[in-house]
Short mmCIF file of C-alpha atoms in Angstrom, two decimals:
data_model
loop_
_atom_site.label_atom_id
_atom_site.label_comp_id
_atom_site.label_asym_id
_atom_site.label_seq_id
_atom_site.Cartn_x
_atom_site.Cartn_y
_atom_site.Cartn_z
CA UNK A 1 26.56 3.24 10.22
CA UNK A 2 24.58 1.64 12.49
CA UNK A 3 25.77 0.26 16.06
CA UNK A 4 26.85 -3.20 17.08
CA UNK A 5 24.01 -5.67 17.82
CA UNK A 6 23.67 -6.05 21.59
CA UNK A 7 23.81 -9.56 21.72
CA UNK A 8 22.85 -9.50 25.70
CA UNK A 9 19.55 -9.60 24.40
CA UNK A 10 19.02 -12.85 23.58
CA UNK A 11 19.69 -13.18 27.11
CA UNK A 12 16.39 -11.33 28.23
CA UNK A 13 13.03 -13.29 28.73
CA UNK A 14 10.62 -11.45 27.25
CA UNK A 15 8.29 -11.29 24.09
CA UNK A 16 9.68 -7.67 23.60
CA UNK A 17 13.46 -8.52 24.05
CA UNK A 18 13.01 -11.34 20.93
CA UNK A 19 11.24 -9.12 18.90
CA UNK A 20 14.09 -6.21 19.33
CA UNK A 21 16.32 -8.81 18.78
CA UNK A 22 15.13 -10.13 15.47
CA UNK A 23 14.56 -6.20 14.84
CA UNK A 24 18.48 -5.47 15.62
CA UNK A 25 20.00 -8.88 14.58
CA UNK A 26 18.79 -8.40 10.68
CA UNK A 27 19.23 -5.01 10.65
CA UNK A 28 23.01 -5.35 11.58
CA UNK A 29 23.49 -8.48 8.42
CA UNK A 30 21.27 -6.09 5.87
CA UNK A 31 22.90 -2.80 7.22
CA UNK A 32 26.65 -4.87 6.75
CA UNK A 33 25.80 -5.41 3.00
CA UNK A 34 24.17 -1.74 2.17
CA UNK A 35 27.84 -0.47 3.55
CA UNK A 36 29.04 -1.42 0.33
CA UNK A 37 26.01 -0.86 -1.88
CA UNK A 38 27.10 0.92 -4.98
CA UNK A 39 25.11 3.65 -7.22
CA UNK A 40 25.47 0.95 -10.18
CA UNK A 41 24.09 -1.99 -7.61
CA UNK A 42 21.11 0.65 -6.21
CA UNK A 43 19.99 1.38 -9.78
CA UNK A 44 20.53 -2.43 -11.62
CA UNK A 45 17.22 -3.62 -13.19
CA UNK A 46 17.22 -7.46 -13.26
CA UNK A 47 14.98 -6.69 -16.48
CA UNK A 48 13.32 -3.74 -18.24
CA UNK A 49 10.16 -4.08 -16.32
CA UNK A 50 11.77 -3.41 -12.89
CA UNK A 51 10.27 -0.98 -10.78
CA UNK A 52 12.11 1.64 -9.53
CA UNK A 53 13.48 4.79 -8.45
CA UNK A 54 13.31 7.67 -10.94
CA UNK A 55 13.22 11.26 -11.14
CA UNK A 56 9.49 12.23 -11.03
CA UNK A 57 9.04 13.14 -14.76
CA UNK A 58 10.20 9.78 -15.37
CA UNK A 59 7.80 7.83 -13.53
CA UNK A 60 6.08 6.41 -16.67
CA UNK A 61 2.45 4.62 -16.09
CA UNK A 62 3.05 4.12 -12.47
CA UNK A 63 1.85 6.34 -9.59
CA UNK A 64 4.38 7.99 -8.24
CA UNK A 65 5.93 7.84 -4.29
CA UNK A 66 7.70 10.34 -2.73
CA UNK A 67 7.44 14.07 -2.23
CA UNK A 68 10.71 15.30 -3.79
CA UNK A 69 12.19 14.79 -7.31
CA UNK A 70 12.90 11.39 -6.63
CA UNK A 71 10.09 9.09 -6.64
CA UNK A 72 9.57 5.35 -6.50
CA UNK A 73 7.27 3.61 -9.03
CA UNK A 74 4.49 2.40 -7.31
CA UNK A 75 1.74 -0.49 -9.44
CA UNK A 76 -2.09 0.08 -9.33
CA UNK A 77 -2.40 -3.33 -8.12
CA UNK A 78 -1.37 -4.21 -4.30
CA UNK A 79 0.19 -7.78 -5.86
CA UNK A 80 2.15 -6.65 -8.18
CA UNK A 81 4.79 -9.32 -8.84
CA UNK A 82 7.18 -7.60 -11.12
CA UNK A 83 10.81 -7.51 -10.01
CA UNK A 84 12.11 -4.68 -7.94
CA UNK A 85 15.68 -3.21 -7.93
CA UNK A 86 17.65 -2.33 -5.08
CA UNK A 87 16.32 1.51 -5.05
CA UNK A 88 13.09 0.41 -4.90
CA UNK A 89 13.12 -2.07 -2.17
CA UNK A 90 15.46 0.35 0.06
CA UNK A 91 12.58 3.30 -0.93
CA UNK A 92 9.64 1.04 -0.02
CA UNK A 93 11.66 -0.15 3.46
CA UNK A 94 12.40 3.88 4.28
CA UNK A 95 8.67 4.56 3.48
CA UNK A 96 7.59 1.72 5.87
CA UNK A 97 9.76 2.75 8.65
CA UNK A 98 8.79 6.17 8.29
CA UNK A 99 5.13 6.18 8.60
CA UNK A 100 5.29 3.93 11.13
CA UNK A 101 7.68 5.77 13.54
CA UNK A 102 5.24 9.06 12.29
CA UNK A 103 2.09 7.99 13.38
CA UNK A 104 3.07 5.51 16.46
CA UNK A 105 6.18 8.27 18.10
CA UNK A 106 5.95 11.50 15.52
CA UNK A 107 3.43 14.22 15.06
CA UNK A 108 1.46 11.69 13.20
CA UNK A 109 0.81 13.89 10.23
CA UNK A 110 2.76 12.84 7.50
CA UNK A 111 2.39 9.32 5.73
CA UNK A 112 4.49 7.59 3.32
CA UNK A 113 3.58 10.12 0.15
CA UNK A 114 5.44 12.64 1.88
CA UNK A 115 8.71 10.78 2.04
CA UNK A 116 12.09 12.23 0.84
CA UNK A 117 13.50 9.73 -1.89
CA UNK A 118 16.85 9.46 -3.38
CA UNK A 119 19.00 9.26 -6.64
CA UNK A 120 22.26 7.68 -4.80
CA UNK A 121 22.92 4.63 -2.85
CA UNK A 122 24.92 6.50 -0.10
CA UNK A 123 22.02 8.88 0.67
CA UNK A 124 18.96 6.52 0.33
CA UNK A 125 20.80 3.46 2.99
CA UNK A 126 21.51 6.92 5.15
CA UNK A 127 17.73 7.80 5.14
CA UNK A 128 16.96 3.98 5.39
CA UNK A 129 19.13 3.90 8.62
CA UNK A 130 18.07 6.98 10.15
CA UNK A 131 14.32 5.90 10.30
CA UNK A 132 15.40 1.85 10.86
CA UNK A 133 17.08 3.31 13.56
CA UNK A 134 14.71 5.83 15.16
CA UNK A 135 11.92 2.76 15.11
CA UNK A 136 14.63 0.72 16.77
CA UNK A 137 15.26 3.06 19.45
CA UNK A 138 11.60 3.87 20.24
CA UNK A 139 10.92 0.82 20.56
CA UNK A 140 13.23 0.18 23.01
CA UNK A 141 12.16 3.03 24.89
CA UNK A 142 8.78 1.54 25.42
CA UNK A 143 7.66 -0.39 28.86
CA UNK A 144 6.92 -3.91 28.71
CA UNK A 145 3.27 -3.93 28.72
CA UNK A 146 3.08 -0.85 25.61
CA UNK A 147 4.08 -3.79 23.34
CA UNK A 148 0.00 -5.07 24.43
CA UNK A 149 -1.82 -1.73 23.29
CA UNK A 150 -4.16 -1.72 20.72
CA UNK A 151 -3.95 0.73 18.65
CA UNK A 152 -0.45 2.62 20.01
CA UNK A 153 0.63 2.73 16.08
CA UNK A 154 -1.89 4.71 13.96
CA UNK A 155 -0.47 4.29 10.44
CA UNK A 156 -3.13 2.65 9.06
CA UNK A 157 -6.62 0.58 9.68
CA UNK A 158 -4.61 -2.39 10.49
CA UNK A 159 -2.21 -0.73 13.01
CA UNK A 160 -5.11 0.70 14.63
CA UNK A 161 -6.89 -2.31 15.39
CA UNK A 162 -4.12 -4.63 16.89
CA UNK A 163 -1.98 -5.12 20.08
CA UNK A 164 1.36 -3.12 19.11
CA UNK A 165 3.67 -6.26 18.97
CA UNK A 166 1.92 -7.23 16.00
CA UNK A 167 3.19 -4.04 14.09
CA UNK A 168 6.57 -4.53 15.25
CA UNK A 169 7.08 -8.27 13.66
CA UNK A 170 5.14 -7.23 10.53
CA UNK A 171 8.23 -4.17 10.04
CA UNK A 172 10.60 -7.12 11.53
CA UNK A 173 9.21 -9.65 8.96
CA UNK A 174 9.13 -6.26 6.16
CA UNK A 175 12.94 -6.13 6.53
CA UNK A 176 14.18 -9.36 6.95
CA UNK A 177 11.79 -9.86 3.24
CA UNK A 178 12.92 -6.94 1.64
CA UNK A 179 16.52 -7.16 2.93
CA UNK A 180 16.73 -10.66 1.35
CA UNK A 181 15.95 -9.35 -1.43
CA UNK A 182 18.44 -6.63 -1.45
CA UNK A 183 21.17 -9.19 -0.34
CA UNK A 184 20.04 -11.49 -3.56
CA UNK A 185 19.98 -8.58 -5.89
CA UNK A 186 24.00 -7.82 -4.76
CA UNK A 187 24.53 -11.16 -5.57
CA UNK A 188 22.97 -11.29 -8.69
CA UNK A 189 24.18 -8.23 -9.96
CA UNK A 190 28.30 -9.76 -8.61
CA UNK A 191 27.79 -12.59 -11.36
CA UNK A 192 26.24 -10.48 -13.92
CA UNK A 193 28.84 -7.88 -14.08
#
């Protein structure tokens, strides 16, 4: 379970004291509502076409992410607008978190193929919080001026090339999308039941 927000915070005048507060504000509402998430919730496909979580041999058309027997279904096309269910978006959010902590704190050797999926709700929000919560506290670790460096995260092209604050509010803006999501998909799946 993740720990209270510090709500001292929004007491601090600086560009890295918002940005850890947006980062620990909606992690404690989305981290609230995945205390409660259910197996039948996790798995719920809002239609057929729903991309999801499955065990690898199950993966259909789509490539497959993840480096155990759980993988997420992952479209050929960076757009793809299909719905998503709850496994999925909780999968994509622990791959995020992941790579970034890896190749910005980690060894930077492992990217978001080599993430450990799951079949249950309790275990995937664990994983989820663990690496929410190791990019939260690195963060927080870092001085002041670290939030300026180009290239301090190395995930990708894009990381590489931009002052480090911009990586943080892209994960910030990652889970307060996705974790809308989530939230709606709860909510949808309470009336539908």
């Amino acid at each position: 379970m993740s720990e209270a927000f510090d709500w001292d915070i929004l007491h601090k005048p600086s560009a890295m004291a918002m940005v850890r507060g947006q980062l620990g504000f909606s992690w404690m509402v989305l981290s609230g509502r995945l205390a409660q998430l259910t197996d039948e919730q996790y798995f719920w496909r809002p239609s057929s076409e729903a991309l999801t979580v499955v065990r690898r041999h199950y993966a259909g058309h789509f490539r497959s992410l993840g480096s155990g027997e759980w993988v997420a279904q992952w479209p050929d096309e960076p757009d793809h607008r299909g719905p998503r269910t709850i496994a999925w978006l909780i999968a994509h959010l622990t791959e995020t978190f992941f790579e970034r902590w890896e190749w910005t704190f980690g060894a930077s050797q492992q990217g978001r193929a080599d993430i450990n999926l799951h079949g249950n709700a309790r275990d995937a929000v664990a994983w989820l919080t663990y690496w929410v919560e190791a990019w939260r506290d690195a963060i927080a670790a870092l001085d002041e001026d670290e939030v300026m460096t180009v290239g301090l995260s190395q995930a990708n092209e894009l990381d590489a090339g931009e002052p480090f604050g911009h990586v943080v509010l892209r994960l910030n803006r990652e889970l307060i999308h996705h974790g809308s999501e989530i939230m709606t998909l709860q909510d949808l799946y309470a009336v539908a039941a």
